[in-house]
Amino acid sequence: MSQHVIRSITPDEAAIYRRDGVVQLRGVLSLRAVNQLRGAIDAALHTSVDSASAYDLTRLVKAIDDDDLDSLNDLCDGQYDIKVIAELVKASGAQTLRDDDADSTGAYHLDSGVAARLRAFKDFCLNTSLGELAGGIMSCDQIRFYDDQIFVKEPGCLERTAYHQDSTYFHLEGDQTCVMWIPVDPANEVTGAIRYLRGSHKWGVDYKPNVFVAATPFPNAEGEELPDQDTLDNDPRVVQFECEPGDVIIHHYKTVHGAGGNHHQYQVRRAASLRYCGEDMRYLHRPYAPPQAHHTHNLEDGDPIETDCFPLIWSRPDQAEAA
């Protein structure tokens, strides 16, 4: 493998992924890789003022709950118009999602397209043999890097992440896309590890994307409504993994998932979400999906995503030789 990825996918892990739409890979990253990613996430947080897609979602929730939407006036010209999202949640009558009624003492940070602006983060996404892991888990011949996000829940952050399905946030169609959720801190029920609805990738259903801090869909979103959050929480098919740095959770991009808040007094929960695509993926513009200004290409619906915007990072050895 490499100095970063220290073992290969096992046949059992690949079978679990196909069956459940999610699998935990224990101890697959080296300490060097974890430290590299941790440093890159921290650098992203420290330079978030330079990002058009970095947000403090706790601030958004507080403005909605306090009916103080004017406090968001300075957040109207980034990837999202945050005040419009707040108005949308208020108009829908939906509740913001928190684990209890207390105010958060820590913040919920999100940033997208970090690889497009930070070289260290890009190097991790493209040059650490993660493409080989993706190829092994999906039985692909080639792997392209599609996109990324980081999620940071500080100690005492009570905001939940609404259950959702990644596929309707992406301008993609096909089957061979996986998402790697890579924590650089211990992730468990206390710190807010993700919950996955096993088998939901096989339902053949597209669900409307929502705004994360509430179950409110984006305007004009296409698809079906997800069951309510409590119903999903209590579904016996939901699984939550306890993770240590070095573990990677891989889920199919149509697997339904969500997360709770971080109830730990001292432990932050930092993680990267990296998206990798196989050769069957095609471009599909979804007008309601979040805009991605860093995606610069001329693809049309139905085109293979064969562009420098989504770089080829791994090929099966026999495929590479044939090329």
Tab-separated table of N, CA and C in Angstrom, residues 126-190:
chain	number	residue	atom	x	y	z
A	126	LEU	N	-5.620	13.116	-2.589
A	126	LEU	CA	-5.215	12.568	-3.884
A	126	LEU	C	-4.044	11.603	-3.796
A	127	ASN	N	-3.217	11.685	-2.758
A	127	ASN	CA	-1.922	11.002	-2.789
A	127	ASN	C	-1.670	10.069	-1.618
A	128	THR	N	-2.704	9.515	-1.020
A	128	THR	CA	-2.496	8.671	0.157
A	128	THR	C	-3.023	7.241	-0.026
A	129	SER	N	-3.206	6.792	-1.248
A	129	SER	CA	-3.721	5.450	-1.549
A	129	SER	C	-5.180	5.256	-1.157
A	130	LEU	N	-5.895	6.343	-0.838
A	130	LEU	CA	-7.328	6.208	-0.580
A	130	LEU	C	-8.069	5.775	-1.840
A	131	GLY	N	-7.541	6.164	-2.990
A	131	GLY	CA	-8.150	5.721	-4.246
A	131	GLY	C	-8.130	4.214	-4.391
A	132	GLU	N	-7.044	3.596	-3.940
A	132	GLU	CA	-6.963	2.139	-3.988
A	132	GLU	C	-7.986	1.503	-3.059
A	133	LEU	N	-8.186	2.098	-1.873
A	133	LEU	CA	-9.233	1.594	-0.983
A	133	LEU	C	-10.600	1.702	-1.637
A	134	ALA	N	-10.871	2.847	-2.274
A	134	ALA	CA	-12.163	3.032	-2.936
A	134	ALA	C	-12.348	2.026	-4.068
A	135	GLY	N	-11.293	1.800	-4.844
A	135	GLY	CA	-11.386	0.823	-5.923
A	135	GLY	C	-11.652	-0.573	-5.412
A	136	GLY	N	-11.024	-0.909	-4.273
A	136	GLY	CA	-11.235	-2.228	-3.704
A	136	GLY	C	-12.628	-2.408	-3.141
A	137	ILE	N	-13.156	-1.378	-2.478
A	137	ILE	CA	-14.470	-1.521	-1.846
A	137	ILE	C	-15.577	-1.553	-2.889
A	138	MET	N	-15.381	-0.862	-4.039
A	138	MET	CA	-16.433	-0.791	-5.058
A	138	MET	C	-16.158	-1.670	-6.262
A	139	SER	N	-15.041	-2.407	-6.264
A	139	SER	CA	-14.657	-3.262	-7.395
A	139	SER	C	-14.605	-2.469	-8.696
A	140	CYS	N	-13.935	-1.321	-8.640
A	140	CYS	CA	-13.802	-0.454	-9.811
A	140	CYS	C	-12.444	-0.654	-10.487
A	141	ASP	N	-12.367	-0.218	-11.736
A	141	ASP	CA	-11.098	-0.224	-12.456
A	141	ASP	C	-10.370	1.106	-12.334
A	142	GLN	N	-11.134	2.182	-12.112
A	142	GLN	CA	-10.545	3.507	-11.984
A	142	GLN	C	-11.277	4.290	-10.899
A	143	ILE	N	-10.560	5.202	-10.274
A	143	ILE	CA	-11.150	6.041	-9.227
A	143	ILE	C	-10.779	7.497	-9.475
A	144	ARG	N	-11.793	8.347	-9.402
A	144	ARG	CA	-11.607	9.789	-9.477
A	144	ARG	C	-12.028	10.432	-8.152
A	145	PHE	N	-11.332	11.501	-7.804
A	145	PHE	CA	-11.701	12.287	-6.625
A	145	PHE	C	-12.770	13.277	-7.030
A	146	TYR	N	-13.883	13.310	-6.269
A	146	TYR	CA	-14.996	14.192	-6.612
A	146	TYR	C	-15.031	15.453	-5.750
A	147	ASP	N	-14.980	15.305	-4.446
A	147	ASP	CA	-15.159	16.483	-3.599
A	147	ASP	C	-14.879	16.143	-2.140
A	148	ASP	N	-15.023	17.147	-1.273
A	148	ASP	CA	-14.735	16.945	0.141
A	148	ASP	C	-15.504	17.939	0.992
A	149	GLN	N	-15.616	17.612	2.259
A	149	GLN	CA	-16.082	18.525	3.298
A	149	GLN	C	-15.352	18.190	4.584
A	150	ILE	N	-15.323	19.149	5.488
A	150	ILE	CA	-14.903	18.856	6.854
A	150	ILE	C	-16.039	19.211	7.804
A	151	PHE	N	-16.141	18.449	8.884
A	151	PHE	CA	-17.153	18.664	9.908
A	151	PHE	C	-16.450	18.663	11.267
A	152	VAL	N	-16.658	19.728	12.028
A	152	VAL	CA	-16.039	19.836	13.341
A	152	VAL	C	-17.121	20.183	14.359
A	153	LYS	N	-17.278	19.322	15.355
A	153	LYS	CA	-18.194	19.598	16.455
A	153	LYS	C	-17.364	19.749	17.729
A	154	GLU	N	-17.359	20.985	18.234
A	154	GLU	CA	-16.596	21.273	19.440
A	154	GLU	C	-17.267	20.634	20.662
A	155	PRO	N	-16.524	20.476	21.754
A	155	PRO	CA	-17.146	19.961	22.982
A	155	PRO	C	-18.350	20.820	23.371
A	156	GLY	N	-19.439	20.157	23.725
A	156	GLY	CA	-20.638	20.869	24.105
A	156	GLY	C	-21.487	21.362	22.957
A	157	CYS	N	-21.164	20.953	21.732
A	157	CYS	CA	-21.987	21.282	20.570
A	157	CYS	C	-23.175	20.314	20.531
A	158	LEU	N	-24.380	20.807	20.726
A	158	LEU	CA	-25.563	19.951	20.810
A	158	LEU	C	-26.321	19.839	19.495
A	159	GLU	N	-25.902	20.582	18.470
A	159	GLU	CA	-26.593	20.518	17.184
A	159	GLU	C	-26.411	19.145	16.535
A	160	ARG	N	-27.496	18.626	16.055
A	160	ARG	CA	-27.461	17.370	15.313
A	160	ARG	C	-27.218	17.641	13.835
A	161	THR	N	-26.856	16.616	13.105
A	161	THR	CA	-26.841	16.644	11.644
A	161	THR	C	-28.024	15.817	11.181
A	162	ALA	N	-28.960	16.442	10.482
A	162	ALA	CA	-30.180	15.753	10.066
A	162	ALA	C	-29.849	14.541	9.196
A	163	TYR	N	-30.650	13.496	9.331
A	163	TYR	CA	-30.507	12.365	8.419
A	163	TYR	C	-30.664	12.863	6.986
A	164	HIS	N	-29.846	12.315	6.113
A	164	HIS	CA	-29.866	12.725	4.712
A	164	HIS	C	-29.175	11.659	3.873
A	165	GLN	N	-29.217	11.869	2.581
A	165	GLN	CA	-28.617	10.962	1.601
A	165	GLN	C	-27.717	11.822	0.719
A	166	ASP	N	-26.435	11.506	0.644
A	166	ASP	CA	-25.494	12.379	-0.049
A	166	ASP	C	-25.775	12.537	-1.539
A	167	SER	N	-26.341	11.536	-2.163
A	167	SER	CA	-26.435	11.522	-3.628
A	167	SER	C	-27.174	12.725	-4.186
A	168	THR	N	-28.195	13.223	-3.485
A	168	THR	CA	-28.966	14.331	-4.038
A	168	THR	C	-28.318	15.691	-3.765
A	169	TYR	N	-27.181	15.711	-3.079
A	169	TYR	CA	-26.378	16.919	-2.969
A	169	TYR	C	-25.325	16.966	-4.081
A	170	PHE	N	-25.087	15.843	-4.755
A	170	PHE	CA	-24.026	15.728	-5.747
A	170	PHE	C	-24.621	15.808	-7.147
A	171	HIS	N	-23.830	16.329	-8.087
A	171	HIS	CA	-24.253	16.394	-9.484
A	171	HIS	C	-23.755	15.138	-10.203
A	172	LEU	N	-24.264	14.021	-9.770
A	172	LEU	CA	-23.813	12.721	-10.249
A	172	LEU	C	-24.985	11.758	-10.382
A	173	GLU	N	-24.831	10.781	-11.251
A	173	GLU	CA	-25.715	9.624	-11.258
A	173	GLU	C	-24.889	8.390	-11.611
A	174	GLY	N	-25.326	7.251	-11.102
A	174	GLY	CA	-24.588	6.007	-11.248
A	174	GLY	C	-24.548	5.310	-9.902
A	175	ASP	N	-23.752	4.257	-9.817
A	175	ASP	CA	-23.697	3.469	-8.582
A	175	ASP	C	-22.356	3.575	-7.869
A	176	GLN	N	-21.287	3.836	-8.607
A	176	GLN	CA	-19.944	3.698	-8.042
A	176	GLN	C	-19.428	5.007	-7.436
A	177	THR	N	-20.081	5.449	-6.387
A	177	THR	CA	-19.553	6.564	-5.602
A	177	THR	C	-19.608	6.188	-4.133
A	178	CYS	N	-18.481	6.336	-3.457
A	178	CYS	CA	-18.436	6.084	-2.023
A	178	CYS	C	-17.933	7.324	-1.299
A	179	VAL	N	-18.282	7.415	-0.045
A	179	VAL	CA	-17.880	8.530	0.816
A	179	VAL	C	-17.060	7.958	1.962
A	180	MET	N	-15.876	8.496	2.159
A	180	MET	CA	-15.028	8.080	3.275
A	180	MET	C	-15.134	9.108	4.387
A	181	TRP	N	-15.630	8.682	5.542
A	181	TRP	CA	-15.706	9.546	6.715
A	181	TRP	C	-14.515	9.192	7.595
A	182	ILE	N	-13.629	10.167	7.764
A	182	ILE	CA	-12.342	9.901	8.409
A	182	ILE	C	-12.206	10.790	9.637
A	183	PRO	N	-12.423	10.239	10.837
A	183	PRO	CA	-12.255	11.037	12.055
A	183	PRO	C	-10.794	11.100	12.462
A	184	VAL	N	-10.384	12.240	13.008
A	184	VAL	CA	-9.028	12.361	13.536
A	184	VAL	C	-9.046	12.475	15.060
A	185	ASP	N	-10.228	12.282	15.639
A	185	ASP	CA	-10.432	12.223	17.092
A	185	ASP	C	-11.339	11.030	17.371
A	186	PRO	N	-11.353	10.520	18.598
A	186	PRO	CA	-12.293	9.442	18.913
A	186	PRO	C	-13.732	9.869	18.605
A	187	ALA	N	-14.456	9.010	17.928
A	187	ALA	CA	-15.851	9.290	17.561
A	187	ALA	C	-16.712	8.151	18.090
A	188	ASN	N	-17.704	8.503	18.898
A	188	ASN	CA	-18.570	7.511	19.519
A	188	ASN	C	-19.916	8.164	19.811
A	189	GLU	N	-20.763	7.481	20.551
A	189	GLU	CA	-22.085	8.026	20.830
A	189	GLU	C	-21.998	9.352	21.580
A	190	VAL	N	-21.020	9.489	22.469
A	190	VAL	CA	-20.888	10.721	23.257
A	190	VAL	C	-20.436	11.888	22.387
